[in-house]
Tab-separated table of C-alpha atoms in Angstrom:
chain	number	residue	atom	x	y	z
A	1	UNK	CA	8.375	113.995	3.588
A	2	UNK	CA	12.218	114.227	3.075
A	3	UNK	CA	12.776	117.028	0.824
A	4	UNK	CA	15.080	115.169	-1.176
A	5	UNK	CA	12.314	113.427	-2.736
A	6	UNK	CA	11.185	116.780	-4.219
A	7	UNK	CA	14.516	117.893	-5.329
A	8	UNK	CA	14.183	119.691	-8.639
A	9	UNK	CA	10.304	119.272	-8.628
A	10	UNK	CA	7.881	122.396	-8.248
A	11	UNK	CA	5.627	122.199	-5.105
A	12	UNK	CA	3.655	124.053	-2.761
A	13	UNK	CA	4.611	122.441	0.722
A	14	UNK	CA	5.936	124.014	3.547
A	15	UNK	CA	9.415	123.410	4.816
A	16	UNK	CA	10.850	122.589	8.388
A	17	UNK	CA	14.177	121.625	9.423
A	18	UNK	CA	15.587	122.761	5.950
A	19	UNK	CA	14.982	118.980	4.617
A	20	UNK	CA	11.487	118.119	5.750
A	21	UNK	CA	8.540	119.328	3.552
A	22	UNK	CA	4.947	118.885	4.673
A	23	UNK	CA	1.245	120.264	4.338
A	24	UNK	CA	0.072	121.653	7.575
A	25	UNK	CA	-3.512	119.515	7.013
A	26	UNK	CA	-1.972	116.743	5.068
A	27	UNK	CA	-2.726	113.067	6.212
A	28	UNK	CA	-1.046	110.869	3.594
A	29	UNK	CA	1.012	112.741	0.819
A	30	UNK	CA	2.267	109.535	-0.478
A	31	UNK	CA	-1.472	109.208	-2.003
A	32	UNK	CA	-1.372	112.603	-3.520
A	33	UNK	CA	0.263	113.697	-6.797
A	34	UNK	CA	3.717	113.831	-4.904
A	35	UNK	CA	3.642	110.156	-4.649
A	36	UNK	CA	1.362	107.861	-6.785
A	37	UNK	CA	0.967	109.595	-9.742
A	38	UNK	CA	1.519	108.874	-13.469
A	39	UNK	CA	0.642	111.324	-16.157
A	40	UNK	CA	-0.169	108.279	-18.681
A	41	UNK	CA	-3.315	107.360	-16.131
A	42	UNK	CA	-4.435	110.723	-15.592
A	43	UNK	CA	-7.284	110.212	-18.224
A	44	UNK	CA	-7.844	106.995	-17.301
A	45	UNK	CA	-11.863	106.124	-16.431
A	46	UNK	CA	-11.915	102.894	-14.700
A	47	UNK	CA	-15.306	101.905	-13.729
A	48	UNK	CA	-16.316	100.295	-10.148
A	49	UNK	CA	-19.892	99.820	-10.862
A	50	UNK	CA	-19.618	96.183	-11.610
A	51	UNK	CA	-16.511	93.789	-11.959
A	52	UNK	CA	-17.461	93.450	-15.735
A	53	UNK	CA	-17.139	96.961	-16.084
A	54	UNK	CA	-13.784	97.140	-14.047
A	55	UNK	CA	-12.299	94.281	-16.021
A	56	UNK	CA	-13.515	95.948	-19.360
A	57	UNK	CA	-11.917	99.355	-18.220
A	58	UNK	CA	-8.424	97.962	-17.318
A	59	UNK	CA	-8.445	95.929	-20.642
A	60	UNK	CA	-9.206	98.875	-22.511
A	61	UNK	CA	-6.240	100.615	-20.886
A	62	UNK	CA	-3.748	97.695	-21.433
A	63	UNK	CA	-4.581	97.851	-24.959
A	64	UNK	CA	-4.532	101.494	-25.673
A	65	UNK	CA	-1.082	102.813	-26.989
A	66	UNK	CA	0.180	105.957	-25.121
A	67	UNK	CA	2.171	108.389	-27.565
A	68	UNK	CA	5.095	109.250	-25.036
A	69	UNK	CA	5.539	105.297	-24.590
A	70	UNK	CA	5.441	104.739	-28.367
A	71	UNK	CA	8.121	107.499	-28.938
A	72	UNK	CA	10.418	105.885	-26.086
A	73	UNK	CA	10.020	102.366	-27.795
A	74	UNK	CA	10.213	98.880	-26.158
A	75	UNK	CA	13.997	98.211	-26.727
A	76	UNK	CA	16.987	100.311	-27.033
A	77	UNK	CA	20.146	98.560	-28.204
A	78	UNK	CA	18.377	95.172	-27.609
A	79	UNK	CA	17.489	95.758	-24.330
A	80	UNK	CA	14.094	96.192	-22.808
A	81	UNK	CA	12.980	99.653	-21.477
A	82	UNK	CA	9.499	98.869	-21.156
A	83	UNK	CA	7.266	95.928	-21.392
A	84	UNK	CA	4.954	97.486	-24.369
A	85	UNK	CA	3.673	101.201	-25.076
A	86	UNK	CA	0.177	101.043	-23.861
A	87	UNK	CA	-1.145	103.246	-21.032
A	88	UNK	CA	-1.088	100.191	-18.571
A	89	UNK	CA	1.629	97.763	-19.732
A	90	UNK	CA	0.391	95.457	-17.023
A	91	UNK	CA	-2.821	95.738	-14.919
A	92	UNK	CA	-0.930	96.034	-11.388
A	93	UNK	CA	0.736	99.446	-12.648
A	94	UNK	CA	-3.130	100.841	-12.266
A	95	UNK	CA	-3.054	103.461	-9.314
A	96	UNK	CA	-5.985	103.591	-7.163
A	97	UNK	CA	-6.859	103.609	-3.825
A	98	UNK	CA	-8.811	100.187	-3.884
A	99	UNK	CA	-8.864	97.105	-6.035
A	100	UNK	CA	-10.525	93.881	-6.437
A	101	UNK	CA	-8.091	91.177	-6.731
A	102	UNK	CA	-7.483	87.343	-7.330
A	103	UNK	CA	-4.519	85.216	-6.803
A	104	UNK	CA	-3.596	84.160	-10.333
A	105	UNK	CA	-2.389	81.016	-11.797
A	106	UNK	CA	1.215	80.976	-13.358
A	107	UNK	CA	1.373	83.411	-16.374
A	108	UNK	CA	-2.493	84.342	-15.922
A	109	UNK	CA	-3.310	87.997	-16.474
A	110	UNK	CA	-4.991	89.412	-13.520
A	111	UNK	CA	-7.967	90.514	-15.282
A	112	UNK	CA	-8.288	87.231	-17.073
A	113	UNK	CA	-8.360	85.716	-13.398
A	114	UNK	CA	-11.033	88.096	-12.408
A	115	UNK	CA	-13.064	87.785	-15.422
A	116	UNK	CA	-12.881	83.982	-15.110
A	117	UNK	CA	-13.165	83.320	-11.231
A	118	UNK	CA	-14.477	86.704	-9.685
A	119	UNK	CA	-13.166	88.487	-7.028
A	120	UNK	CA	-11.131	86.765	-3.970
A	121	UNK	CA	-10.356	89.871	-1.963
A	122	UNK	CA	-10.271	93.445	-1.852
A	123	UNK	CA	-6.702	95.446	-1.920
A	124	UNK	CA	-6.960	98.648	0.390
A	125	UNK	CA	-4.072	100.313	-0.910
A	126	UNK	CA	-4.433	103.781	0.885
A	127	UNK	CA	-3.590	102.227	4.487
A	128	UNK	CA	-0.583	103.558	5.613
A	129	UNK	CA	1.817	101.865	8.104
A	130	UNK	CA	1.531	102.910	11.150
A	131	UNK	CA	4.978	104.150	12.166
A	132	UNK	CA	4.491	104.081	15.887
A	133	UNK	CA	3.727	100.382	15.926
A	134	UNK	CA	6.398	97.785	15.280
A	135	UNK	CA	4.235	95.840	13.128
A	136	UNK	CA	3.058	98.882	11.012
A	137	UNK	CA	-0.607	98.287	12.088
A	138	UNK	CA	-2.239	97.562	15.695
A	139	UNK	CA	-5.206	95.563	16.630
A	140	UNK	CA	-7.598	98.595	16.877
A	141	UNK	CA	-6.653	99.729	13.289
A	142	UNK	CA	-7.443	95.981	12.172
A	143	UNK	CA	-10.731	96.103	13.797
A	144	UNK	CA	-11.608	99.392	12.206
A	145	UNK	CA	-10.694	97.992	8.913
A	146	UNK	CA	-13.090	95.087	9.303
A	147	UNK	CA	-15.835	97.262	10.345
A	148	UNK	CA	-14.877	99.669	7.325
A	149	UNK	CA	-14.963	96.978	4.677
A	150	UNK	CA	-18.082	95.203	6.038
A	151	UNK	CA	-20.077	98.650	5.928
A	152	UNK	CA	-18.932	99.292	2.604
A	153	UNK	CA	-20.489	95.914	1.714
A	154	UNK	CA	-24.068	96.197	3.088
A	155	UNK	CA	-24.499	99.874	2.468
A	156	UNK	CA	-26.450	100.600	-0.484
A	157	UNK	CA	-23.848	101.429	-3.520
A	158	UNK	CA	-25.498	102.988	-6.534
A	159	UNK	CA	-23.760	103.333	-9.847
A	160	UNK	CA	-21.677	106.199	-10.200
A	161	UNK	CA	-21.611	108.402	-13.303
A	162	UNK	CA	-18.205	109.538	-14.619
A	163	UNK	CA	-18.796	113.000	-12.972
A	164	UNK	CA	-19.517	111.514	-9.845
A	165	UNK	CA	-16.381	109.153	-9.849
A	166	UNK	CA	-14.228	112.381	-10.893
A	167	UNK	CA	-15.590	113.825	-7.831
A	168	UNK	CA	-14.615	110.984	-5.826
A	169	UNK	CA	-10.862	111.376	-6.963
A	170	UNK	CA	-11.090	114.800	-6.276
A	171	UNK	CA	-12.191	113.908	-2.565
A	172	UNK	CA	-9.401	111.732	-2.170
A	173	UNK	CA	-6.726	114.228	-3.178
A	174	UNK	CA	-8.520	116.824	-0.807
A	175	UNK	CA	-8.503	114.329	2.001
A	176	UNK	CA	-4.521	113.434	1.758
A	177	UNK	CA	-3.563	116.751	1.496
A	178	UNK	CA	-6.046	118.858	3.578
A	179	UNK	CA	-7.953	116.146	5.680
A	180	UNK	CA	-7.058	117.720	9.007
A	181	UNK	CA	-8.488	120.966	8.062
A	182	UNK	CA	-11.814	121.855	10.174
A	183	UNK	CA	-13.202	123.866	7.416
A	184	UNK	CA	-12.659	121.014	4.714
A	185	UNK	CA	-15.305	120.732	2.324
A	186	UNK	CA	-15.988	117.628	0.310
A	187	UNK	CA	-18.211	116.450	-2.624
A	188	UNK	CA	-21.223	114.205	-2.182
A	189	UNK	CA	-22.906	113.695	-5.481
A	190	UNK	CA	-20.971	116.439	-6.784
A	191	UNK	CA	-22.748	118.681	-4.144
A	192	UNK	CA	-20.300	120.515	-1.647
A	193	UNK	CA	-20.467	119.235	1.950
A	194	UNK	CA	-18.492	119.592	5.239
A	195	UNK	CA	-16.178	116.915	5.661
A	196	UNK	CA	-16.520	116.472	9.335
A	197	UNK	CA	-20.492	116.149	8.891
A	198	UNK	CA	-20.179	113.608	6.251
A	199	UNK	CA	-17.751	111.484	7.981
A	200	UNK	CA	-19.556	111.576	11.318
A	201	UNK	CA	-22.967	110.324	9.303
A	202	UNK	CA	-20.957	107.465	7.698
A	203	UNK	CA	-19.173	106.754	11.274
A	204	UNK	CA	-22.686	106.561	12.781
A	205	UNK	CA	-23.711	103.969	10.587
A	206	UNK	CA	-20.415	102.025	10.824
A	207	UNK	CA	-21.125	102.198	14.619
A	208	UNK	CA	-24.111	99.683	13.951
A	209	UNK	CA	-21.876	97.502	12.159
A	210	UNK	CA	-19.373	97.429	14.656
A	211	UNK	CA	-22.138	96.287	17.177
A	212	UNK	CA	-22.284	93.384	15.125
A	213	UNK	CA	-18.859	92.335	15.379
A	214	UNK	CA	-19.120	92.959	19.323
A	215	UNK	CA	-22.199	90.759	19.635
A	216	UNK	CA	-20.286	88.100	17.700
A	217	UNK	CA	-17.254	88.418	19.674
A	218	UNK	CA	-18.681	89.132	23.051
A	219	UNK	CA	-16.712	92.581	23.577
A	220	UNK	CA	-17.024	96.186	22.795
A	221	UNK	CA	-13.880	96.573	20.917
A	222	UNK	CA	-15.093	97.077	17.608
A	223	UNK	CA	-17.455	99.962	18.544
A	224	UNK	CA	-14.717	101.442	20.873
A	225	UNK	CA	-12.432	101.676	17.589
A	226	UNK	CA	-15.206	103.577	15.561
A	227	UNK	CA	-15.851	105.875	18.572
A	228	UNK	CA	-12.310	106.511	18.397
A	229	UNK	CA	-12.216	107.574	14.816
A	230	UNK	CA	-15.072	109.965	15.888
A	231	UNK	CA	-13.117	111.436	18.507
A	232	UNK	CA	-10.281	112.258	15.955
A	233	UNK	CA	-13.238	114.310	13.630
A	234	UNK	CA	-13.363	116.596	16.843
A	235	UNK	CA	-9.640	116.280	17.691
A	236	UNK	CA	-7.539	115.967	14.528
A	237	UNK	CA	-4.424	116.243	16.512
A	238	UNK	CA	-5.058	112.616	17.540
A	239	UNK	CA	-4.599	111.388	13.870
A	240	UNK	CA	-1.485	109.625	13.148
A	241	UNK	CA	-0.225	112.252	10.499
A	242	UNK	CA	-0.750	114.912	13.536
A	243	UNK	CA	1.124	112.620	15.684
A	244	UNK	CA	4.166	112.795	13.330
A	245	UNK	CA	4.015	116.165	13.093
A	246	UNK	CA	3.793	116.746	16.422
A	247	UNK	CA	7.056	114.600	17.165
A	248	UNK	CA	9.060	116.493	14.716
A	249	UNK	CA	7.995	119.947	15.839
A	250	UNK	CA	8.437	118.969	19.953
A	251	UNK	CA	11.663	117.273	19.211
A	252	UNK	CA	12.909	119.851	16.292
A	253	UNK	CA	13.683	116.542	14.400
A	254	UNK	CA	13.592	116.394	10.516
A	255	UNK	CA	11.607	113.641	8.978
A	256	UNK	CA	14.563	111.790	7.776
A	257	UNK	CA	15.985	111.456	11.559
A	258	UNK	CA	12.301	110.508	12.568
A	259	UNK	CA	12.023	107.680	9.929
A	260	UNK	CA	15.462	106.353	10.765
A	261	UNK	CA	14.735	106.215	14.385
A	262	UNK	CA	11.528	104.593	14.162
A	263	UNK	CA	12.981	101.953	12.065
A	264	UNK	CA	15.808	101.328	14.224
A	265	UNK	CA	13.366	101.157	17.198
A	266	UNK	CA	11.313	98.591	15.166
A	267	UNK	CA	14.766	96.493	14.538
A	268	UNK	CA	15.604	96.589	18.208
A	269	UNK	CA	11.891	95.426	19.126
A	270	UNK	CA	12.309	92.240	16.907
A	271	UNK	CA	15.845	91.608	17.715
A	272	UNK	CA	14.637	91.334	21.437
A	273	UNK	CA	11.886	88.946	20.504
A	274	UNK	CA	13.814	86.219	18.629
A	275	UNK	CA	12.055	83.548	16.960
A	276	UNK	CA	11.511	80.209	19.023
A	277	UNK	CA	13.221	77.070	17.622
A	278	UNK	CA	10.151	75.529	16.245
A	279	UNK	CA	9.208	78.942	14.464
A	280	UNK	CA	13.030	79.313	12.832
A	281	UNK	CA	12.796	75.733	11.641
A	282	UNK	CA	9.350	76.319	10.141
A	283	UNK	CA	10.874	79.293	8.469
A	284	UNK	CA	14.037	77.400	7.444
A	285	UNK	CA	11.971	74.761	5.900
A	286	UNK	CA	9.859	77.035	3.977
A	287	UNK	CA	12.906	78.873	2.372
A	288	UNK	CA	14.523	75.777	1.279
A	289	UNK	CA	11.085	74.693	-0.132
A	290	UNK	CA	10.912	77.788	-1.941
A	291	UNK	CA	14.457	77.973	-3.303
A	292	UNK	CA	13.833	74.335	-4.550
A	293	UNK	CA	10.665	75.447	-6.043
A	294	UNK	CA	12.298	78.360	-7.888
A	295	UNK	CA	15.165	75.682	-9.314
A	296	UNK	CA	12.527	73.392	-10.769
A	297	UNK	CA	10.515	76.274	-12.563
A	298	UNK	CA	13.690	77.736	-13.873
A	299	UNK	CA	14.876	73.976	-15.160
A	300	UNK	CA	11.459	73.363	-16.817
A	301	UNK	CA	11.640	76.972	-18.355
A	302	UNK	CA	11.609	75.935	-22.298
A	303	UNK	CA	10.651	79.527	-23.717
A	304	UNK	CA	12.441	82.809	-24.198
A	305	UNK	CA	11.165	85.813	-22.207
A	306	UNK	CA	9.836	87.296	-25.486
A	307	UNK	CA	7.788	84.288	-26.031
A	308	UNK	CA	6.390	84.659	-22.621
A	309	UNK	CA	5.595	88.018	-23.090
A	310	UNK	CA	3.767	87.273	-26.303
A	311	UNK	CA	1.804	84.406	-24.530
A	312	UNK	CA	1.187	86.696	-21.570
A	313	UNK	CA	-0.219	89.659	-23.619
A	314	UNK	CA	-2.105	87.173	-25.940
A	315	UNK	CA	-4.587	86.677	-23.242
A	316	UNK	CA	-6.085	90.498	-23.780
A	317	UNK	CA	-9.388	89.026	-24.852
A	318	UNK	CA	-9.707	86.716	-21.735
A	319	UNK	CA	-11.032	83.951	-23.863
C-alpha cells in the first residue's frame, strides 16, 4: 500500500521505494486492521448460525449506544456529525467478509427487509479487484467464485460457538497478513492446523462441485480454475498479491506508480473499445430516466431530513 495511507500511524510493515509499505506474505491488507477496522465494532458478536440470529445481532448493535459516539454528539452547531450514537448507526456500516443481503424498498431498513422477506443474495466483501484485468475480474475468477459459493451452500455447516467464530475472525486476519507464508497455521474448531493442508482438503471437495458445473455446461473450465487454485497452494508466487509484489520489485516501482499505471492502462483499454451507437443510446436513455426519477422523488418529498431519520430508525423492531 502507499505509505501516505499510514502517515502518523504505528505499523509493522516493511518499506520499499521509500513510500511503499507491505507485508512479505500479505495477501489483502485492506481486509486487515489497517483497512476495514472500527474500534466500535471490535466487540460485536454477529451470529451467522441462522438468519434470525444474524438479524437479531445486527439489530442489537444498531440499538446499543457507544460512549465515544455519545460524547461526540449527533449535531454540532445545528449540523449533523453522525446519524446517531449507536455502535452501528446503520446496518451497512457492519464490516464483514460476507453478508446476506436483500434489495430494500424505499426507506426500509436492511435488517427489516431480511427479517420480512429473507435473503436475496450473498455479498462477498473480501474479493479484491484484479489489477491486471481491465474489468477487475476475469472469467476464471468468476467461475471459481461460483464453485466456492455453491460448495459453501452444499457443505455441512454446523452452528458456531462464540469461541469458534472468534477463531474464524483471527483466521481471516492471518490469511490477509500472512496468507503466502508456507508455514502458516490456522485454527480449525479452535485446533491449530497447517493452512495448506486445510485449504487442500476444501479444494478437493470443491473439485467435485466444479465437475457438476462442467457436466452442466459441457466443458472442463470450472475444474480447471479449482486446479489452478491448488497450484497456488504449492506455488504462492502465482497468487495475485505475489504478482503485484513481483512487478514492484522487478520494475523498481513504488505502489502509487504501479496503481496509476494500471489505472491508465484500464482507461486506455476502454477508450479503445467505444460503445456501439445502440449501447450509447441505451445508456443515454437510462441516464435520462434516472434523472427524471430523481426529480420526481425530490418533488414528492414532503418531510424534513429529521423526520425521515425518525421514521427510518423507528423500524428497529421490524414489526
